Coordinates of C-alpha atoms and ligand atoms in Angstrom, one line a residue:
M1 CA -36.5 0.7 -12.1
A2 CA -39.9 1.9 -13.2
F3 CA -41.7 4.6 -11.2
E4 CA -38.6 4.8 -8.9
S5 CA -38.5 8.7 -8.7
L6 CA -42.3 9.0 -8.4
A7 CA -42.3 6.3 -5.6
D8 CA -39.7 8.1 -3.9
R9 CA -41.5 11.5 -4.0
L10 CA -44.7 10.1 -2.8
G11 CA -43.1 8.2 -0.3
S12 CA -41.5 11.5 1.3
V13 CA -45.0 13.3 1.3
F14 CA -46.5 10.2 3.0
K15 CA -43.8 9.9 5.5
K16 CA -44.6 13.6 6.7
L17 CA -48.3 13.1 6.8
R18 CA -47.9 9.8 8.8
G19 CA -45.6 11.6 11.3
K20 CA -48.4 14.2 12.1
G21 CA -51.1 13.3 14.9
K22 CA -53.4 16.1 13.4
I23 CA -53.6 17.4 9.8
S24 CA -55.0 20.9 9.2
E25 CA -56.4 21.7 5.9
A26 CA -53.3 23.7 5.0
D27 CA -51.2 20.7 5.8
L28 CA -53.5 18.6 3.3
K29 CA -53.1 21.4 0.7
E30 CA -49.4 21.5 1.1
A31 CA -49.2 17.7 0.8
M32 CA -51.5 17.6 -2.4
K33 CA -49.4 20.3 -4.0
E34 CA -46.2 18.0 -3.6
V35 CA -48.1 15.0 -4.9
K36 CA -49.3 17.2 -7.9
R37 CA -45.7 18.1 -8.6
A38 CA -44.6 14.5 -8.2
L39 CA -47.1 13.4 -10.8
L40 CA -46.4 16.1 -13.2
E41 CA -42.7 15.2 -12.9
A42 CA -43.7 11.5 -13.8
D43 CA -45.1 12.9 -16.9
V44 CA -48.8 12.3 -15.9
N45 CA -51.2 14.1 -18.3
F46 CA -51.9 17.7 -16.7
K47 CA -55.6 17.4 -16.8
V48 CA -55.5 14.0 -15.1
V49 CA -53.3 15.3 -12.5
K50 CA -55.7 18.1 -11.8
D51 CA -58.7 15.9 -11.6
F52 CA -56.7 13.4 -9.5
I53 CA -55.8 15.9 -6.9
N54 CA -59.4 17.5 -6.9
G55 CA -60.8 14.2 -6.2
V56 CA -58.5 13.3 -3.5
S57 CA -58.8 16.5 -1.7
E58 CA -62.6 16.4 -2.0
K59 CA -62.6 13.0 -0.5
A60 CA -60.3 13.8 2.4
L61 CA -62.1 16.8 3.2
G62 CA -65.6 15.5 2.8
Q63 CA -65.1 12.2 4.8
N64 CA -63.9 14.1 8.0
V65 CA -60.7 12.2 7.4
L66 CA -58.9 15.2 9.3
E67 CA -60.8 14.8 12.4
S68 CA -60.0 11.0 12.6
L69 CA -57.5 9.4 14.9
T70 CA -55.2 8.4 11.9
P71 CA -55.6 11.1 9.4
G72 CA -52.2 10.4 7.6
Q73 CA -53.0 6.9 7.1
Q74 CA -56.5 7.8 5.9
V75 CA -55.2 10.4 3.1
I76 CA -52.7 7.8 2.1
K77 CA -55.5 5.3 1.7
I78 CA -57.5 7.8 -0.4
V79 CA -54.6 8.3 -2.5
N80 CA -54.1 4.6 -3.0
D81 CA -57.8 4.0 -4.0
E82 CA -57.7 7.0 -6.3
L83 CA -54.7 5.6 -8.1
C84 CA -56.1 2.3 -8.4
A85 CA -59.4 3.9 -9.8
L86 CA -57.3 6.0 -12.3
M87 CA -55.8 3.0 -13.8
G88 CA -59.5 1.1 -14.0
K89 CA -59.9 -0.4 -10.5
E90 CA -60.1 -4.1 -12.1
T91 CA -58.0 -6.1 -14.2
A92 CA -59.6 -5.9 -17.6
K93 CA -60.4 -9.0 -19.2
L94 CA -60.5 -10.1 -22.9
D95 CA -63.8 -10.6 -24.7
F96 CA -64.0 -14.3 -25.5
S97 CA -67.8 -14.3 -26.0
R98 CA -67.5 -15.3 -29.7
K99 CA -66.5 -18.6 -31.1
I100 CA -63.3 -17.3 -32.7
T101 CA -61.8 -14.4 -30.8
V102 CA -60.1 -12.1 -33.3
I103 CA -57.5 -9.9 -31.6
M104 CA -56.0 -7.2 -33.7
M105 CA -52.9 -5.7 -32.6
V106 CA -52.1 -2.2 -33.7
G107 CA -49.4 0.3 -32.8
L108 CA -46.5 2.3 -34.1
Q109 CA -43.3 0.8 -35.1
G110 CA -40.9 0.0 -32.3
A111 CA -43.6 -0.1 -29.5
G112 CA -43.4 -3.7 -29.2
K113 CA -46.3 -4.8 -31.1
T114 CA -45.0 -8.0 -32.7
T115 CA -43.4 -9.1 -29.5
S116 CA -46.5 -8.5 -27.6
S117 CA -48.6 -10.4 -30.3
A118 CA -46.5 -13.4 -29.9
K119 CA -46.4 -13.0 -26.0
I120 CA -50.4 -12.9 -26.0
G121 CA -50.3 -16.0 -28.1
G122 CA -48.1 -17.5 -25.7
F123 CA -50.2 -16.6 -22.8
L124 CA -53.3 -17.6 -24.2
K125 CA -52.0 -21.1 -25.4
K126 CA -50.9 -21.8 -21.7
Q127 CA -54.6 -21.0 -20.7
G128 CA -55.5 -23.8 -22.9
K129 CA -56.7 -21.8 -26.0
R130 CA -55.6 -22.6 -29.6
P131 CA -54.2 -19.3 -30.9
I132 CA -52.7 -18.6 -34.2
L133 CA -50.6 -15.5 -35.1
V134 CA -51.2 -13.8 -38.3
A135 CA -48.4 -11.8 -40.2
A136 CA -50.4 -9.0 -41.8
D137 CA -47.5 -6.3 -41.7
V138 CA -47.1 -6.7 -45.5
Y139 CA -44.5 -3.8 -45.8
R140 CA -41.8 -5.1 -43.7
P141 CA -40.5 -8.8 -44.6
A142 CA -38.7 -8.5 -41.4
A143 CA -41.9 -8.3 -39.2
K144 CA -43.0 -11.5 -40.8
K145 CA -39.9 -13.4 -40.2
Q146 CA -39.8 -12.0 -36.6
L147 CA -43.2 -13.3 -36.0
K148 CA -42.5 -16.8 -37.4
V149 CA -39.3 -16.9 -35.3
V150 CA -41.1 -16.0 -32.1
G151 CA -44.2 -18.4 -32.9
E152 CA -41.8 -21.0 -33.2
Q153 CA -40.4 -20.5 -30.0
L154 CA -43.7 -20.6 -28.4
G155 CA -45.2 -23.2 -30.3
V156 CA -47.9 -21.1 -31.8
P157 CA -48.3 -21.4 -35.4
V158 CA -48.0 -18.4 -37.7
F159 CA -50.4 -17.9 -40.7
S160 CA -48.9 -15.9 -43.7
I161 CA -49.3 -15.7 -47.2
D162 CA -46.0 -14.9 -48.9
E163 CA -47.1 -13.9 -52.4
S164 CA -49.9 -11.3 -51.1
T165 CA -49.4 -7.8 -50.0
D166 CA -53.0 -7.2 -49.1
A167 CA -53.3 -7.2 -45.4
V168 CA -57.2 -7.3 -45.5
F169 CA -57.1 -10.5 -47.8
I170 CA -54.5 -12.1 -45.5
A171 CA -56.5 -11.4 -42.5
K172 CA -59.8 -12.8 -43.9
K173 CA -57.8 -15.9 -45.1
A174 CA -56.5 -16.3 -41.6
L175 CA -59.8 -16.4 -40.4
E176 CA -60.8 -19.2 -42.8
H177 CA -57.8 -21.0 -41.7
A178 CA -58.6 -20.7 -38.0
S179 CA -62.2 -22.2 -38.5
Q180 CA -60.8 -25.2 -40.6
N181 CA -57.9 -25.7 -38.0
A182 CA -60.1 -25.4 -34.8
N183 CA -58.2 -22.4 -33.7
D184 CA -60.3 -20.3 -31.4
V185 CA -58.0 -17.2 -31.1
V186 CA -56.6 -15.4 -34.1
I187 CA -54.2 -12.6 -33.3
I188 CA -53.4 -10.4 -36.2
D189 CA -50.0 -8.5 -36.1
T190 CA -50.8 -5.5 -38.3
A191 CA -48.3 -2.9 -39.9
G192 CA -46.9 -0.2 -37.7
R193 CA -45.3 3.1 -39.0
L194 CA -43.0 5.5 -37.5
H195 CA -45.8 8.2 -37.4
I196 CA -49.7 8.0 -37.4
D197 CA -50.7 8.6 -41.1
E198 CA -53.9 8.4 -43.0
E199 CA -52.6 5.5 -45.1
L200 CA -52.0 3.3 -41.9
M201 CA -55.2 4.2 -40.5
E202 CA -57.2 3.4 -43.6
E203 CA -55.5 0.0 -43.7
L204 CA -56.4 -0.7 -40.2
K205 CA -60.1 0.4 -40.7
N206 CA -60.3 -1.9 -43.7
I207 CA -59.0 -4.8 -41.7
K208 CA -61.3 -4.0 -38.8
S209 CA -64.2 -3.9 -40.8
A210 CA -63.3 -7.1 -42.7
V211 CA -62.7 -9.1 -39.7
E212 CA -64.8 -7.4 -36.9
P213 CA -62.3 -8.2 -34.2
S214 CA -63.5 -8.8 -30.6
E215 CA -60.3 -6.8 -29.3
I216 CA -58.1 -4.1 -31.0
L217 CA -55.4 -3.7 -28.6
L218 CA -53.0 -0.9 -29.1
T219 CA -49.5 -1.5 -28.1
V220 CA -47.7 1.6 -26.6
D221 CA -44.2 2.0 -25.3
A222 CA -44.5 3.1 -21.4
M223 CA -41.0 4.9 -22.0
T224 CA -42.6 7.6 -24.2
G225 CA -44.7 8.9 -21.4
Q226 CA -47.2 11.6 -22.8
D227 CA -46.5 10.6 -26.4
A228 CA -47.7 7.1 -25.7
V229 CA -51.0 8.8 -24.3
N230 CA -51.3 11.0 -27.5
V231 CA -50.7 7.9 -29.7
A232 CA -53.5 6.0 -27.8
Q233 CA -55.9 8.9 -28.2
S234 CA -55.3 9.1 -31.9
F235 CA -55.7 5.4 -32.3
N236 CA -58.7 5.2 -30.2
K237 CA -60.5 8.0 -32.0
Q238 CA -59.9 6.3 -35.4
L239 CA -60.4 2.8 -34.4
D240 CA -62.3 2.6 -31.3
I241 CA -59.8 0.2 -29.7
T242 CA -60.8 -2.0 -26.8
G243 CA -57.7 -1.7 -24.8
V244 CA -53.9 -1.1 -24.5
V245 CA -50.9 -3.5 -24.1
L246 CA -48.3 -1.0 -22.2
T247 CA -44.8 -2.3 -22.9
K248 CA -41.3 -1.8 -21.3
L249 CA -42.6 -1.3 -17.9
D250 CA -39.4 -3.1 -16.9
G251 CA -37.5 -0.1 -17.8
D252 CA -37.0 3.1 -15.9
T253 CA -40.2 4.6 -17.0
R254 CA -41.5 7.5 -15.2
G255 CA -45.0 6.1 -15.0
G256 CA -47.0 8.9 -16.7
A257 CA -48.4 6.7 -19.6
A258 CA -49.6 3.9 -17.1
L259 CA -51.5 6.5 -15.1
S260 CA -52.8 8.5 -17.9
V261 CA -54.0 6.3 -20.6
K262 CA -57.1 4.9 -19.1
A263 CA -58.3 8.5 -17.8
V264 CA -57.6 10.0 -21.3
T265 CA -58.9 7.4 -23.5
G266 CA -61.4 5.6 -21.4
K267 CA -60.0 2.5 -22.5
P268 CA -58.2 -0.1 -20.0
I269 CA -54.7 -1.3 -20.1
K270 CA -55.1 -4.9 -20.5
F271 CA -51.6 -6.1 -20.5
A272 CA -48.1 -5.0 -19.5
G273 CA -44.9 -5.9 -21.2
M274 CA -42.2 -6.4 -18.4
G275 CA -39.4 -7.5 -20.7
E276 CA -37.9 -8.7 -23.9
K277 CA -38.6 -12.4 -23.1
L278 CA -41.6 -14.0 -24.6
T279 CA -42.9 -14.9 -21.1
D280 CA -42.7 -11.3 -19.9
L281 CA -46.2 -10.4 -20.1
E282 CA -48.7 -9.8 -17.2
P283 CA -52.4 -9.0 -17.1
F284 CA -52.4 -5.2 -16.1
H285 CA -53.4 -5.1 -12.3
P286 CA -54.3 -1.5 -11.2
D287 CA -54.0 -2.4 -7.7
R288 CA -50.6 -3.9 -8.0
M289 CA -49.4 -1.0 -10.0
A290 CA -50.8 1.5 -7.5
S291 CA -48.7 -0.4 -4.7
R292 CA -45.7 -0.5 -6.7
I293 CA -46.1 3.4 -7.0
L294 CA -46.7 3.9 -3.6
G295 CA -44.1 1.4 -2.3
Ligands
GDP1 P1 -43.0 -3.4 -33.2 O1 -42.2 -2.6 -34.3 O2 -44.0 -2.7 -32.5 O3 -43.4 -4.8 -33.7 O4 -41.9 -3.7 -32.1 P2 -41.2 -5.1 -31.7 O5 -42.0 -6.2 -31.1 O6 -40.3 -5.6 -32.7 O7 -40.4 -4.7 -30.5 C1 -39.3 -3.5 -30.6 C2 -38.3 -3.8 -29.5 O8 -38.8 -3.6 -28.2 C3 -37.7 -5.4 -29.5 O9 -36.3 -5.1 -29.2 C4 -38.3 -5.8 -28.3 O10 -37.6 -7.0 -27.7 C5 -38.5 -4.7 -27.3 N1 -39.7 -4.9 -26.3 C6 -40.9 -5.2 -26.7 N2 -41.7 -5.2 -25.5 C7 -40.8 -5.1 -24.5 C8 -41.0 -5.0 -23.1 O11 -42.0 -5.2 -22.3 N3 -39.9 -4.8 -22.4 C9 -38.6 -4.5 -23.1 N4 -37.5 -4.2 -22.2 N5 -38.4 -4.6 -24.2 C10 -39.6 -4.8 -25.2

């Protein structure tokens, strides 16, 4: 299960804290050292860990927690609150302020972009929207086919232009199609590559300026830990993404990506992929994630 070892480690630190009637500064320091180690082992970004530990320690010392009647509980509460804050406090919403909401899906191959595009389509359809999916990965015919299959399963129409290899053209045509067919959400599944390269970024930038999306959602694979965070940082720098879809949280990820992405990029995780099925998508709730981590 995801976060298992992090949850175990933190659990044992907290057990020690709870067991003490009084906590000295040295006890707190020792506990924070263990929390730090656990977070680093969970592949949380080093700087994020450092800031996190400093934040928790400052609050614990500043709020006279150690003199209180239940110092252990209070420290645990601070850790919980800070974990939520780290992941963004509140559930991040999508921007539906425009007549047609264009969601541009970006990411590296294999991260789960096509699956997530479809899942988001299905999720929004359930909320009463009229989404279409757009096959704009012009390099891999298999990606288009995959989108058509999943679109059909969900009853979400898929727009594609078989004779075109111009992703910008396809995206623009999809918007026209949407306004003619009263679709209010256009989800564009763009090409992914194995690595970030200039060509990919150029194409994505061109699509972005052609369709001016309300959302640019980057799909990253939680299992890849620090790599996911580095990928997020690069995409954000180049495209100014609006949020992240963190996939494969159902696997036994150590959790580093979930805990670092927001702090490193400043952009929230908006959805979590929880499995291979097309219904396995949830809005990302920082508080629920924190309680999962803290057990
Ligand atoms: P793309 O290349 O980024 O478009 O990736 P795909 O959408 O084709 O997904 C790659 C693989 O990851 C597929 O086998 C998906 O079923 C799988 N996948 C995607 N999201 C999730 C998830 O949240 N959990 C799990 N377990 N598998 C996922």
